[in-house]
Coordinates of C-alpha atoms in Angstrom, one line a residue:
M1 CA 35.7 -94.4 -39.0
S2 CA 37.8 -94.9 -42.2
Q3 CA 38.9 -97.6 -44.0
D4 CA 42.5 -97.7 -42.7
D5 CA 41.3 -97.2 -39.1
D6 CA 41.3 -100.2 -36.7
E7 CA 40.7 -100.8 -33.1
L8 CA 44.4 -100.3 -32.6
G9 CA 44.3 -96.6 -34.2
P10 CA 45.0 -95.0 -37.5
V11 CA 47.9 -96.7 -39.8
S12 CA 51.2 -95.0 -39.6
E13 CA 52.9 -94.0 -42.8
E14 CA 55.8 -96.2 -41.7
E15 CA 53.2 -99.1 -41.7
R16 CA 51.9 -98.4 -45.0
R17 CA 55.4 -98.5 -46.7
E18 CA 56.1 -101.8 -44.8
A19 CA 53.0 -103.4 -46.1
N20 CA 53.6 -101.9 -49.4
A21 CA 57.1 -103.7 -49.5
L22 CA 55.6 -106.8 -48.2
R23 CA 52.9 -106.9 -51.0
K24 CA 55.7 -106.3 -53.4
A25 CA 57.8 -109.0 -52.3
L26 CA 55.0 -111.7 -52.3
E27 CA 54.2 -110.7 -55.9
A28 CA 57.5 -110.9 -56.9
G29 CA 57.3 -114.8 -56.1
D30 CA 60.8 -115.5 -54.7
P31 CA 61.0 -113.8 -51.2
A32 CA 64.4 -113.9 -49.3
P33 CA 64.8 -116.6 -46.9
G34 CA 64.0 -115.3 -43.3
S35 CA 62.3 -112.2 -44.4
D36 CA 58.5 -111.3 -43.3
A37 CA 57.7 -112.1 -47.0
A38 CA 59.1 -115.5 -46.8
F39 CA 57.1 -115.8 -43.5
A40 CA 53.8 -114.9 -45.0
A41 CA 54.6 -116.9 -48.4
A42 CA 54.9 -120.2 -45.8
V43 CA 51.6 -119.1 -43.8
R44 CA 49.8 -118.9 -47.5
A45 CA 51.0 -122.2 -48.5
S46 CA 50.0 -124.0 -45.5
M47 CA 46.7 -122.8 -45.9
V48 CA 44.2 -125.5 -46.9
G49 CA 43.1 -124.3 -50.3
A50 CA 46.2 -122.9 -51.3
R51 CA 48.1 -126.2 -52.4
P52 CA 48.1 -126.8 -56.1
E53 CA 46.4 -129.8 -57.1
L54 CA 48.4 -132.5 -59.2
A55 CA 47.3 -134.0 -62.2
A56 CA 45.2 -137.4 -61.9
E57 CA 48.3 -139.3 -63.4
A58 CA 50.9 -137.7 -61.3
R59 CA 48.9 -138.3 -58.0
T60 CA 48.8 -142.0 -59.3
A61 CA 52.4 -142.5 -59.6
V62 CA 53.1 -140.8 -56.4
V63 CA 50.8 -142.9 -54.6
A64 CA 51.8 -146.1 -56.6
D65 CA 55.7 -145.2 -55.6
A66 CA 54.6 -144.8 -52.0
I67 CA 53.1 -148.3 -51.8
R68 CA 55.7 -150.0 -53.5
E69 CA 58.1 -148.5 -51.1
G70 CA 56.2 -149.4 -48.2
S71 CA 55.8 -153.0 -49.1
R72 CA 59.8 -153.1 -49.9
R73 CA 60.5 -151.9 -46.3
A74 CA 57.7 -154.1 -44.8
R75 CA 59.6 -157.0 -46.5
R76 CA 62.9 -156.0 -45.3
R77 CA 61.8 -155.6 -41.8
S78 CA 59.9 -158.8 -41.5
L79 CA 63.4 -160.5 -43.1
R80 CA 65.2 -159.1 -40.4
T81 CA 62.6 -160.0 -37.9
M82 CA 62.8 -163.7 -39.0
L83 CA 66.6 -163.6 -39.2
A84 CA 66.7 -162.5 -35.5
I85 CA 64.3 -165.0 -34.3
A86 CA 66.2 -167.9 -36.2
A87 CA 69.2 -166.6 -34.6
A88 CA 67.7 -166.6 -31.2
V89 CA 66.3 -170.3 -31.6
V90 CA 69.8 -171.8 -32.8
L91 CA 71.3 -169.9 -29.8
G92 CA 68.4 -171.1 -27.3
L93 CA 69.4 -174.7 -28.8
A94 CA 72.9 -174.5 -29.0
V95 CA 73.8 -173.6 -25.1
P96 CA 71.6 -176.5 -23.5
A97 CA 73.4 -178.9 -26.1
A98 CA 76.8 -177.5 -25.2
L99 CA 76.1 -177.9 -21.7
Y100 CA 74.7 -181.3 -21.9
Q101 CA 77.6 -182.6 -23.9
G102 CA 80.3 -181.2 -21.4
G103 CA 78.3 -182.5 -18.5
S104 CA 80.8 -184.9 -17.0
S105 CA 84.0 -183.1 -17.9
T106 CA 83.1 -179.7 -16.8
P107 CA 85.2 -179.1 -13.6
S108 CA 83.4 -178.6 -10.3
I109 CA 84.4 -175.4 -9.2
T110 CA 84.9 -175.0 -5.4
Y111 CA 86.0 -171.4 -4.1
G112 CA 89.0 -171.7 -1.7
G113 CA 92.5 -170.4 -1.7
P114 CA 92.7 -166.8 -2.9
T115 CA 88.9 -166.1 -2.5
D116 CA 88.7 -167.2 1.2
A117 CA 91.7 -165.0 1.9
V118 CA 89.8 -162.0 0.5
F119 CA 86.6 -162.5 2.5
E120 CA 88.6 -164.1 5.9
G121 CA 88.7 -160.4 7.5
P122 CA 87.0 -157.2 7.0
F123 CA 88.0 -154.9 3.9
V124 CA 90.5 -152.2 4.7
D125 CA 88.7 -148.9 5.2
A126 CA 90.9 -146.9 2.9
Q127 CA 89.6 -148.9 0.0
R128 CA 87.5 -147.8 -2.6
A129 CA 84.6 -150.1 -3.7
S130 CA 85.9 -150.4 -7.2
E131 CA 89.3 -151.6 -5.3
R132 CA 87.3 -154.1 -3.5
M133 CA 85.7 -155.3 -6.4
D134 CA 88.8 -155.7 -8.6
L135 CA 90.3 -157.6 -5.6
I136 CA 87.1 -160.0 -5.4
V137 CA 87.3 -160.1 -9.2
D138 CA 90.8 -161.1 -9.5
A139 CA 90.6 -163.8 -6.7
R140 CA 87.6 -165.4 -8.3
T141 CA 89.2 -165.6 -11.9
E142 CA 92.4 -167.2 -10.3
D143 CA 89.8 -169.9 -8.6
Y144 CA 88.4 -170.6 -11.7
F145 CA 91.1 -171.0 -13.8
A146 CA 92.7 -173.2 -11.3
A147 CA 89.9 -175.4 -11.1
L148 CA 89.9 -175.8 -15.1
R149 CA 93.6 -176.4 -14.8
G150 CA 92.4 -179.2 -12.3
E151 CA 94.7 -177.7 -9.4
Q152 CA 93.2 -177.9 -5.7
P153 CA 93.3 -174.7 -3.4

């Protein structure tokens, strides 16, 4: 078995030409994007020992920049979290306080009037569910604002 033979059989002239073209493209250093040479260069670059080593000063500078940026992002993230918590606390305290202040002047809402008319009988079979919901919402809204104005149904 010769050096060019492998388990798939002898190497053809076309395969030799393509291999030489690939070798020349890799030796040229800047293969065309999407070519076999670019793929081979990417595979070669991904190998563990193929990466160029950075100088110690450059490596230290890169690590320091990464740490500085990470701590800056962490501060921003914690500031946003604290602001969100503060807003939730203020809102959580404001809602009960507002409800307590308006305790006696809040109208008691009793449904009647248009709402009762909606539920007195069955819905029309030809109505879609969305039409029924619109009818209920309109009636409830009318009842609510009538109660706010002090009107009785």
